[in-house]
XYZ file of C-alpha atoms in Angstrom:
671
model
C -0.045 -0.104 0.037
C 1.194 3.056 -1.389
C 2.034 5.930 1.568
C -0.267 9.038 1.303
C 0.700 12.543 -0.079
C 0.909 15.487 2.128
C 1.746 18.750 0.435
C 2.288 22.042 2.567
C 2.568 25.416 0.914
C 4.657 27.553 3.200
C 7.215 27.404 5.578
C 5.634 30.646 7.787
C 5.345 30.137 11.230
C 1.886 27.985 10.693
C 3.497 26.001 7.497
C 6.468 25.406 9.693
C 4.888 24.071 12.367
C 2.377 21.834 10.667
C 5.347 20.395 8.925
C 7.107 19.613 12.325
C 4.347 18.246 13.925
C 3.166 16.057 10.811
C 6.600 14.271 10.053
C 6.218 13.789 14.705
C 2.832 12.274 14.248
C 2.899 10.227 10.894
C 6.714 8.693 11.786
C 7.559 7.816 7.900
C 4.205 6.413 6.895
C 3.364 9.788 4.815
C 5.048 11.414 2.260
C 5.763 15.081 3.305
C 6.458 17.733 0.930
C 7.130 21.332 2.012
C 7.111 23.825 -0.984
C 8.812 27.108 -0.002
C 10.497 30.278 -1.914
C 13.366 30.030 0.638
C 15.523 27.296 2.152
C 14.408 28.639 6.005
C 11.862 29.566 8.532
C 12.362 32.985 9.247
C 11.406 33.955 12.815
C 9.945 37.378 11.937
C 9.113 39.040 15.225
C 13.513 39.449 15.553
C 13.426 41.149 11.926
C 13.652 44.598 13.307
C 16.941 43.456 15.352
C 18.487 42.534 11.686
C 17.326 46.167 10.387
C 19.217 47.878 13.254
C 22.326 45.757 13.085
C 21.920 44.249 16.694
C 21.681 40.619 15.361
C 22.962 38.884 12.093
C 20.608 37.824 9.246
C 21.529 33.926 9.557
C 20.589 34.446 13.551
C 16.893 34.852 12.683
C 16.526 32.175 10.044
C 16.672 28.341 10.697
C 17.392 25.461 8.279
C 14.172 23.726 6.820
C 16.443 20.948 5.225
C 18.478 20.582 9.041
C 15.375 20.906 11.281
C 12.767 19.074 9.231
C 15.051 15.642 8.116
C 11.913 13.872 7.171
C 10.216 16.405 5.069
C 11.316 16.945 1.329
C 11.932 20.234 0.587
C 11.112 21.762 -2.742
C 12.134 25.309 -3.727
C 9.677 27.356 -5.715
C 6.282 29.255 -5.335
C 2.899 27.908 -6.354
C 1.426 29.173 -9.271
C -1.745 27.501 -9.783
C -3.739 24.554 -8.004
C -5.774 22.450 -9.255
C -8.209 20.968 -6.874
C -10.306 18.268 -8.987
C -6.916 16.543 -10.215
C -5.352 16.727 -6.898
C -2.287 18.922 -8.850
C -0.197 21.876 -8.019
C 1.954 23.840 -10.188
C 4.895 26.051 -9.175
C 7.609 27.974 -10.415
C 11.345 27.431 -9.144
C 13.515 29.727 -8.205
C 15.340 29.824 -11.553
C 12.272 29.786 -13.796
C 11.903 25.928 -14.154
C 8.380 24.976 -13.848
C 6.860 21.873 -11.961
C 4.066 20.037 -10.344
C 2.949 17.900 -7.455
C 0.362 15.805 -6.705
C -1.047 15.465 -3.223
C -3.443 13.695 -1.549
C -4.064 16.217 1.446
C -3.065 20.198 0.917
C -2.060 22.594 3.635
C -2.329 26.224 2.592
C -0.403 28.331 4.388
C 1.410 30.962 2.222
C 1.169 33.396 4.658
C 0.844 37.154 3.914
C 2.199 40.112 1.794
C 2.716 43.929 2.034
C -0.930 45.829 2.557
C -0.816 48.538 -0.193
C -3.478 51.259 -0.492
C -4.117 53.714 -3.216
C -2.062 56.439 -2.289
C 0.188 58.143 -5.326
C 4.178 57.163 -5.429
C 3.577 54.692 -2.584
C 4.552 51.773 -4.871
C 7.405 53.590 -6.264
C 8.890 55.288 -3.252
C 8.095 53.188 -0.365
C 9.512 49.698 1.177
C 7.760 47.055 3.343
C 9.189 45.259 5.826
C 8.112 41.377 5.299
C 11.251 39.794 4.620
C 14.611 39.357 5.030
C 16.232 41.219 1.809
C 13.768 44.519 2.819
C 15.302 44.182 6.333
C 18.869 43.736 5.207
C 17.563 46.762 2.407
C 16.720 48.961 5.205
C 19.925 48.553 6.768
C 22.283 49.653 4.442
C 19.929 52.548 3.028
C 19.416 54.004 6.590
C 23.442 53.820 6.643
C 23.989 55.498 3.662
C 21.402 58.275 4.147
C 23.322 59.088 7.352
C 26.904 59.055 6.218
C 25.567 60.970 3.101
C 23.806 63.213 5.526
C 27.484 64.064 7.331
C 28.924 65.167 4.115
C 26.231 66.890 2.344
C 26.934 70.952 2.664
C 23.565 71.803 1.958
C 21.524 71.614 5.082
C 17.918 71.211 4.045
C 19.909 68.088 1.966
C 21.101 67.052 5.280
C 17.747 67.255 6.771
C 16.140 65.503 4.112
C 18.610 62.083 4.521
C 18.322 62.424 8.298
C 14.994 62.359 8.069
C 12.783 58.940 8.497
C 9.237 58.136 7.945
C 7.574 54.947 9.063
C 3.962 54.759 8.192
C 1.627 51.957 10.548
C 1.835 52.141 14.077
C 1.392 48.314 14.656
C 3.557 45.789 16.133
C 6.323 45.917 13.648
C 5.854 49.869 12.450
C 6.608 50.593 16.424
C 9.422 48.389 16.725
C 10.809 49.713 13.765
C 10.764 53.059 14.527
C 12.333 52.595 18.302
C 15.331 50.203 16.882
C 15.700 52.808 14.412
C 16.342 55.451 16.435
C 18.747 53.776 18.443
C 20.471 52.755 15.488
C 20.424 56.164 13.988
C 21.695 58.045 16.953
C 24.637 55.905 17.742
C 26.067 56.577 14.034
C 25.992 60.400 14.667
C 27.363 60.097 18.013
C 30.674 58.524 16.529
C 30.207 60.765 13.606
C 28.168 63.760 14.448
C 26.414 65.766 11.214
C 28.324 68.824 10.380
C 25.001 71.380 10.922
C 24.773 69.806 14.843
C 21.329 67.963 13.548
C 19.872 64.676 14.812
C 18.286 62.200 12.942
C 14.502 62.701 12.922
C 12.104 59.307 12.783
C 8.335 59.623 11.954
C 5.736 57.126 13.152
C 2.248 57.730 11.569
C -0.636 56.005 11.709
C -4.049 57.065 11.209
C -5.464 54.776 14.408
C -5.917 57.357 17.608
C -3.113 55.543 19.408
C -0.054 53.550 19.143
C -0.403 49.944 19.233
C -4.230 49.984 18.493
C -4.369 46.223 18.689
C -3.085 45.824 22.256
C -4.153 46.873 25.381
C -4.125 50.474 26.139
C -1.477 50.195 29.061
C 0.487 48.514 26.348
C -0.063 51.377 24.134
C 0.985 54.385 26.317
C 3.995 52.520 27.611
C 5.366 52.331 24.103
C 4.038 56.034 23.112
C 6.157 57.360 26.093
C 9.423 55.461 25.357
C 8.825 56.238 21.501
C 8.631 60.174 22.685
C 11.308 59.825 25.316
C 13.725 58.669 22.930
C 13.140 61.451 20.048
C 10.519 59.835 17.657
C 8.188 61.964 16.292
C 4.646 59.901 16.932
C 1.912 61.606 14.632
C -1.567 59.730 15.303
C -4.405 60.666 13.172
C -2.024 61.325 10.019
C -0.802 59.147 7.633
C 0.761 59.665 3.964
C -1.605 61.971 1.168
C 1.203 61.289 -1.538
C 4.936 60.152 -2.037
C 7.283 61.774 -4.108
C 10.959 61.372 -4.913
C 11.614 64.329 -2.461
C 9.532 63.391 0.174
C 5.797 62.898 1.449
C 2.686 64.816 1.926
C 0.632 64.149 4.803
C -2.655 64.395 5.170
C -2.695 67.323 6.915
C -1.296 69.121 4.037
C 2.630 69.142 5.533
C 5.317 68.073 2.979
C 8.460 66.813 4.789
C 11.410 66.314 2.548
C 12.730 62.710 3.240
C 14.367 60.019 1.394
C 13.302 57.031 3.329
C 9.861 55.670 3.281
C 8.993 52.483 5.478
C 5.656 51.026 4.752
C 4.236 49.085 7.865
C 0.646 49.435 7.631
C -0.613 45.995 7.586
C -0.678 42.759 5.908
C -2.845 41.113 3.291
C -2.878 37.391 2.579
C -1.213 36.179 -0.289
C -2.826 36.249 -3.334
C -2.586 32.684 -4.185
C -5.797 31.672 -2.286
C -7.949 34.326 -4.533
C -7.547 32.172 -7.577
C -9.186 29.223 -6.251
C -12.294 30.435 -6.329
C -13.595 29.356 -2.997
C -15.773 31.284 -0.568
C -13.236 34.028 1.439
C -13.630 36.601 4.115
C -11.784 39.844 3.475
C -9.194 37.938 1.177
C -8.778 34.910 3.645
C -10.125 31.353 3.023
C -13.206 30.474 5.227
C -12.002 27.272 7.095
C -14.173 25.406 9.832
C -13.066 25.026 13.348
C -11.030 22.372 12.527
C -9.307 24.305 9.389
C -10.511 22.199 6.501
C -12.323 24.010 3.677
C -15.909 23.303 3.712
C -16.726 20.875 0.530
C -13.301 20.113 0.176
C -12.372 17.567 2.482
C -8.280 17.089 1.004
C -8.340 20.875 1.872
C -6.618 22.708 4.310
C -5.948 26.416 5.516
C -3.628 28.123 8.496
C -2.051 30.555 9.195
C -2.891 34.006 7.659
C -4.509 32.832 4.303
C -7.174 31.215 6.638
C -10.425 32.909 8.058
C -9.999 30.872 11.408
C -13.405 31.151 13.725
C -12.828 32.608 17.141
C -14.216 30.245 19.146
C -13.384 32.459 21.650
C -15.115 35.114 20.177
C -18.152 34.310 18.222
C -18.753 35.592 15.165
C -15.260 37.047 14.645
C -12.367 35.213 13.543
C -8.792 34.886 14.588
C -6.252 37.922 13.783
C -3.352 37.713 11.699
C -0.345 37.313 14.515
C 2.407 35.112 14.319
C 1.214 33.566 17.557
C -1.998 32.320 16.192
C -0.613 31.207 12.897
C 2.316 28.907 15.140
C -0.620 27.031 16.883
C -2.890 26.871 13.593
C -0.181 24.669 12.184
C -0.039 22.301 15.249
C -3.774 21.621 14.991
C -3.763 21.406 11.460
C -1.160 18.985 11.213
C -3.039 16.755 13.859
C -6.489 17.167 12.058
C -4.465 16.311 8.911
C -3.021 13.238 10.244
C -6.277 11.954 11.959
C -8.202 12.332 8.448
C -5.628 9.826 6.923
C -5.845 7.606 10.193
C -2.132 8.355 10.972
C -2.926 10.371 14.194
C -5.960 10.759 16.870
C -9.322 12.244 16.272
C -9.641 15.791 15.313
C -9.614 18.812 16.855
C -11.142 22.522 17.160
C -9.000 25.265 17.355
C -9.231 26.917 20.495
C -6.683 29.726 21.675
C -5.927 31.092 25.078
C -4.605 34.675 25.167
C -0.969 34.459 26.794
C -0.385 38.330 26.595
C 2.076 39.824 23.922
C 5.313 41.765 24.157
C 7.054 44.321 22.103
C 10.504 45.148 22.242
C 11.376 48.524 22.265
C 14.984 48.450 21.758
C 18.247 48.379 23.897
C 16.513 47.443 28.463
C 13.326 48.856 27.025
C 9.976 46.958 26.035
C 6.237 46.842 26.963
C 4.582 43.185 27.936
C 1.627 41.654 29.307
C 2.438 38.272 30.453
C -0.643 36.492 31.662
C -1.899 39.796 31.706
C 0.229 41.249 33.542
C 1.750 44.859 32.648
C 5.337 45.417 32.543
C 7.358 48.108 31.344
C 11.463 48.927 31.277
C 13.836 46.205 32.394
C 11.401 44.052 33.308
C 9.330 43.645 30.362
C 12.602 43.878 28.522
C 13.728 40.944 30.226
C 10.466 39.060 29.672
C 10.805 40.034 25.978
C 13.906 39.009 25.360
C 13.074 35.209 27.089
C 9.803 34.527 25.631
C 11.656 35.278 22.151
C 14.432 32.830 23.050
C 11.624 29.956 24.530
C 9.827 30.546 21.012
C 12.461 30.094 18.586
C 12.790 26.811 17.108
C 16.316 27.157 16.793
C 19.453 29.561 16.844
C 19.185 30.313 20.623
C 22.733 30.558 21.597
C 23.288 32.497 18.733
C 21.139 34.870 19.301
C 21.907 35.060 23.086
C 25.778 35.591 22.038
C 24.294 38.333 19.517
C 22.627 40.319 22.606
C 25.677 40.090 24.928
C 27.864 41.152 22.312
C 25.497 44.134 21.331
C 25.229 45.194 24.589
C 29.104 45.385 25.395
C 30.521 46.613 21.817
C 29.524 49.041 19.412
C 27.440 48.330 16.434
C 28.889 47.795 13.100
C 27.460 50.665 11.058
C 28.308 49.736 7.341
C 26.604 49.098 4.432
C 27.276 45.949 2.272
C 25.053 46.517 -0.601
C 23.960 43.325 -1.151
C 20.288 44.169 -1.910
C 19.247 47.376 -4.118
C 16.031 48.818 -3.956
C 14.690 47.605 -7.345
C 15.141 44.194 -5.581
C 12.843 44.943 -2.687
C 9.800 46.181 -4.464
C 7.192 46.754 -2.199
C 4.255 45.598 -4.330
C 5.317 41.688 -4.492
C 3.617 38.284 -3.965
C 6.960 37.529 -2.472
C 8.657 40.013 0.242
C 11.017 36.844 1.226
C 12.790 36.921 -2.081
C 14.899 39.348 -3.403
C 14.237 40.481 -7.418
C 17.155 39.434 -9.872
C 17.882 41.312 -12.905
C 16.845 38.968 -15.441
C 15.317 36.561 -13.190
C 11.935 34.593 -13.600
C 8.621 36.610 -12.991
C 7.119 36.320 -10.183
C 3.215 35.212 -8.929
C 0.612 38.309 -9.149
C 3.323 40.901 -9.439
C 2.305 44.492 -10.045
C 5.830 45.758 -9.922
C 7.173 49.207 -8.923
C 6.335 52.178 -11.440
C 9.456 53.079 -13.432
C 9.798 56.164 -10.608
C 11.119 53.873 -8.184
C 14.334 53.933 -10.553
C 15.294 57.339 -10.431
C 13.617 58.049 -6.889
C 15.297 55.304 -4.627
C 18.303 54.158 -6.510
C 19.803 57.681 -7.317
C 20.274 57.884 -3.547
C 21.105 53.924 -3.557
C 23.355 53.350 -6.551
C 20.615 51.130 -7.262
C 19.621 49.759 -10.682
C 15.899 49.433 -12.437
C 12.874 50.073 -10.968
C 10.931 47.435 -12.383
C 12.237 44.450 -10.882
C 11.915 40.874 -11.824
C 10.477 41.505 -15.278
C 11.618 39.736 -18.218
C 13.298 42.429 -19.969
C 14.514 44.054 -16.471
C 17.510 46.357 -17.411
C 20.863 45.187 -16.155
C 22.072 46.045 -13.012
C 23.398 49.725 -12.513
C 21.294 50.867 -15.814
C 18.786 53.495 -15.730
C 15.337 52.946 -17.110
C 12.925 50.422 -16.616
C 10.677 48.135 -18.330
C 11.359 47.136 -22.187
C 13.038 50.768 -23.252
C 15.712 52.127 -22.099
C 16.524 55.860 -23.217
C 20.183 57.070 -23.867
C 21.632 60.609 -23.077
C 21.362 62.259 -26.419
C 19.498 59.906 -28.215
C 16.021 61.375 -28.354
C 14.202 57.839 -28.234
C 14.283 54.549 -26.658
C 15.180 51.721 -28.028
C 13.542 47.867 -27.120
C 15.849 45.693 -26.137
C 15.857 42.112 -26.523
C 15.865 39.422 -23.521
C 19.030 37.978 -24.174
C 21.269 41.442 -24.356
C 19.317 42.371 -20.974
C 19.830 39.247 -19.128
C 23.771 39.796 -19.969
C 23.672 42.747 -18.595
C 24.311 44.177 -22.180
C 23.974 48.184 -22.910
C 21.749 49.191 -25.445
C 23.814 50.092 -28.592
C 22.918 52.209 -31.569
C 25.091 53.515 -34.965
C 28.398 55.800 -34.895
C 27.289 59.309 -33.656
C 24.307 58.351 -32.021
C 25.111 58.531 -28.335
C 24.900 55.092 -28.499
C 27.181 52.206 -28.767
C 26.575 49.458 -31.374
C 25.133 46.336 -30.072
C 27.762 44.062 -28.955
C 28.080 40.299 -29.436
C 27.212 37.914 -26.711
C 31.278 36.890 -26.699
C 32.327 40.428 -26.541
C 30.137 41.264 -23.558
C 30.757 38.088 -21.719
C 34.693 38.936 -22.441
C 34.170 42.471 -20.817
C 35.659 43.757 -23.942
C 34.662 47.114 -25.045
C 34.017 47.647 -28.835
C 36.097 49.596 -30.766
C 35.571 52.043 -34.386
C 38.034 52.782 -37.143
C 40.927 54.825 -37.193
C 40.502 58.519 -36.108
C 36.632 58.042 -34.989
C 37.364 58.085 -31.327
C 36.993 54.601 -30.956
C 39.631 51.576 -31.078
C 39.741 49.606 -33.816
C 37.518 46.132 -32.962
C 39.960 43.478 -32.346
C 40.023 39.987 -33.077
C 39.312 37.470 -30.144
C 42.732 36.146 -30.897
C 44.481 39.203 -30.917
C 42.395 40.180 -27.410
C 43.804 36.430 -26.180
C 47.692 36.718 -26.772
C 47.444 40.373 -25.485
C 48.259 42.036 -28.727
C 47.774 46.164 -28.833
C 45.421 47.075 -32.076
C 47.126 48.270 -34.725
C 46.131 51.023 -37.160
C 47.287 52.352 -40.176
C 50.453 54.855 -40.210
C 49.892 58.061 -38.789
C 46.461 57.267 -37.093
C 48.036 56.970 -33.957
C 47.388 53.412 -33.672
C 50.462 50.825 -34.145
C 49.685 48.519 -37.539
C 47.540 44.939 -37.178
C 49.871 42.459 -36.866
C 49.169 39.058 -37.833
C 48.470 35.900 -35.237
C 52.075 34.453 -35.762
C 53.875 37.794 -35.821
C 52.299 38.671 -32.459
C 52.900 35.655 -31.050
C 56.316 35.274 -31.490
C 56.862 39.201 -30.712
C 57.866 40.636 -33.929
C 56.581 43.899 -35.116
C 53.867 44.928 -37.279
C 53.987 43.675 -40.805
C 55.020 46.008 -43.465
C 52.566 44.842 -45.916
C 48.853 45.378 -46.884
C 46.609 44.212 -49.118
C 42.941 45.718 -50.569
C 41.138 43.487 -47.834
C 43.439 45.143 -44.872
C 46.653 44.611 -43.436
C 49.117 41.613 -43.430
C 48.015 38.440 -40.950
C 44.692 38.197 -39.708
C 42.376 40.448 -41.377
C 40.429 42.914 -39.557
C 36.864 40.880 -38.563
C 35.012 44.360 -37.069
C 32.673 47.123 -37.815
C 33.080 50.592 -36.571
C 31.490 51.726 -32.895
C 31.380 50.033 -29.945
C 29.421 50.837 -26.312
C 28.201 53.929 -25.588
C 30.689 56.656 -24.009
C 29.245 57.655 -20.150
C 28.617 61.220 -21.210
C 30.423 60.821 -24.465
C 28.735 60.720 -27.564
C 29.720 57.641 -29.597
C 31.173 54.806 -27.640
C 33.237 54.876 -24.686
C 36.485 56.803 -25.875
C 39.785 55.971 -24.201
C 41.187 57.435 -21.210
C 42.684 60.946 -22.619
C 43.376 59.292 -25.367
C 41.679 58.809 -29.401
C 41.708 55.409 -31.050
C 40.152 53.213 -28.238
C 41.528 52.615 -24.722
C 45.226 52.855 -25.341
C 48.217 50.812 -23.436
C 49.562 52.329 -20.417
C 51.350 55.496 -21.673
C 51.102 53.998 -25.116
C 49.167 54.970 -28.216
C 47.624 51.975 -30.311
C 44.609 50.393 -28.192
C 45.093 48.481 -24.837
C 46.839 45.212 -24.392
C 46.257 41.813 -22.874
C 43.789 41.175 -20.419
C 40.619 40.106 -21.661
C 40.042 43.018 -24.664
C 37.735 43.194 -27.708
C 37.471 40.924 -30.457
C 36.037 37.528 -31.241
C 32.865 37.293 -32.332
C 32.108 40.365 -34.588
C 28.832 42.617 -34.351
C 25.831 41.558 -35.866
C 24.751 43.284 -39.211
C 27.236 46.152 -39.379
C 29.411 47.072 -42.210
C 33.196 46.010 -42.703
C 35.341 49.157 -42.132
C 37.330 50.747 -45.197
C 41.113 49.434 -45.921
C 44.147 51.330 -44.695
C 44.895 54.448 -46.764
C 48.375 54.064 -46.518
C 50.223 50.838 -46.461
C 53.352 50.753 -44.315
C 56.382 52.032 -46.077
C 59.739 53.947 -46.260
C 57.617 56.740 -46.127
C 55.045 55.380 -43.301
C 56.973 54.237 -40.719
C 54.564 51.456 -38.241
C 54.592 53.018 -35.009
C 55.175 50.707 -32.679
C 58.306 48.576 -31.396
C 61.404 48.838 -32.817
C 61.475 45.878 -35.999
C 63.898 43.319 -35.139
C 66.664 41.826 -37.408
C 66.734 38.381 -35.983
C 63.404 37.061 -36.946
C 63.570 33.929 -36.903
C 62.188 31.800 -40.492
C 58.619 31.162 -41.137
C 58.656 27.587 -41.137
C 60.159 27.342 -37.720
C 57.141 29.415 -36.564
C 54.695 27.279 -37.895
C 56.479 24.284 -36.365
C 56.385 25.489 -32.708
C 53.191 26.835 -33.337
C 51.954 23.766 -34.003
C 53.695 21.537 -30.536
């Protein structure tokens, strides 16, 4: 008899707990498969400490393969579920497609950033739901403080040192609290020239901080934030976001380069495609976490609207505590439905209280209904997190100890760029990659993000994740790219974009010509004819052998030398034919990659005729320089006007008088 197949989608709090509990209950009597975009479980409550430089990123992650040895891990994102046939189709991390069949399906896909129809937010704001977003925020905040310290303009300094957090819930409150401490520590070591202090703003339309929690916790958090210097504004939010700042609902314009969006979450869009009854975007389930009418389908965590039996008529909130408990009950009920465990159980919960880490020794907590603040609350908060984490407890405790006795390392690593973490994405836990596969249900950030965030961050395109996404470090978004002086955009093919090749054009257009795959892969700049301001296109053999580019006499280039002459260290040949100079003919067309802020391709460094050798005319020698496969659909250059001779001596090295016999050349070359 074959073992039943159980498929779990998502490895957040609910999915991870389901997989771990099922592995223990079934004891090898079922095939358990876990589909997740990453190979780790993320302990989300400690993510603000990653952004503040207290914890290293791996401290808040737990390896799925190591902690779930009896569970098969499949990396990918669910794309479509065929409920009638029992098949789920997914896309892997490198764009490959696959399918998984199941007898029981547990949906625990979690949640994504919640968007509101506010102009400019999708382009200029960043969420805080995944590890890439936390790493980006840490780098970005560090960069803004460093740029502010070197800014001569007081207004620019103030704008860079202003950080706006929207959403005074659990996440937003902790981000603002930790962020203020992080930037204050940076400024103490590197004071701002104008004597300014970093300013953090916390906005929310709610009447108080932490509106979903006890009023005493809310009052404690509000007091700590204000004492620390956070500008807390309740009843206020963002009306419009621009590159230079945000317009608040009260009409005030705040100049800033940082907008952190923590207004809440929404269920993963995957559940919307099932066509089943929903409740505010969440899949309706019964108290046993089973979807009515679908005995093989279970849902838990943020994607499930689970009836709250303690408060009839309501549903359990979307919190980590509930998701963790959902996972245990879902696993037990799945095992019971397959005859591998006990009886089914409804989901009931008892509120154990909440903890909010406000940085340092400050926190707000009400364990078992007892309201705490200050140092006792901080101790309870950290103790709770250590107990709740499924791994890495010693490493987390060690980082906390080091942070207490050593200064934080405020450096920007530049590992995550702003376009890699768009706000509107179905997978905030996965950073976008230039030229990577498209993602499910992504309404990607608009083109303003490229110039808005990346002008300050040195980032890349604003539309991350699209098939025709620009290469890293190139301006523009979508499928076209505008070059200075061109007056128009020219579409780029997918291979060009994926390889990171800039768009090219004819000589003098302000674009370089389209470079072949080999030219780009080898890092060789394109070349042009003598006197065009470009070096001639060199063949693959010339480049590989480290031979300098040659040209006609008097052109400022050396003559083109044949393969064998160069290999033996001989000077350029003294004859020429109608097809070109002696030796290997020029396999080229004029002009190459567009120069930076210069028309007609990339110029040599303070020299004409391509990039020259060090302190020598005639092109750059050796080491991965142009040549190889010629650019496609380009005309051949005209032959040199004058062959070298007595009246036109060839520039370059002095001709040797002890040139060996040609036959010896070929003999040695073939050996």
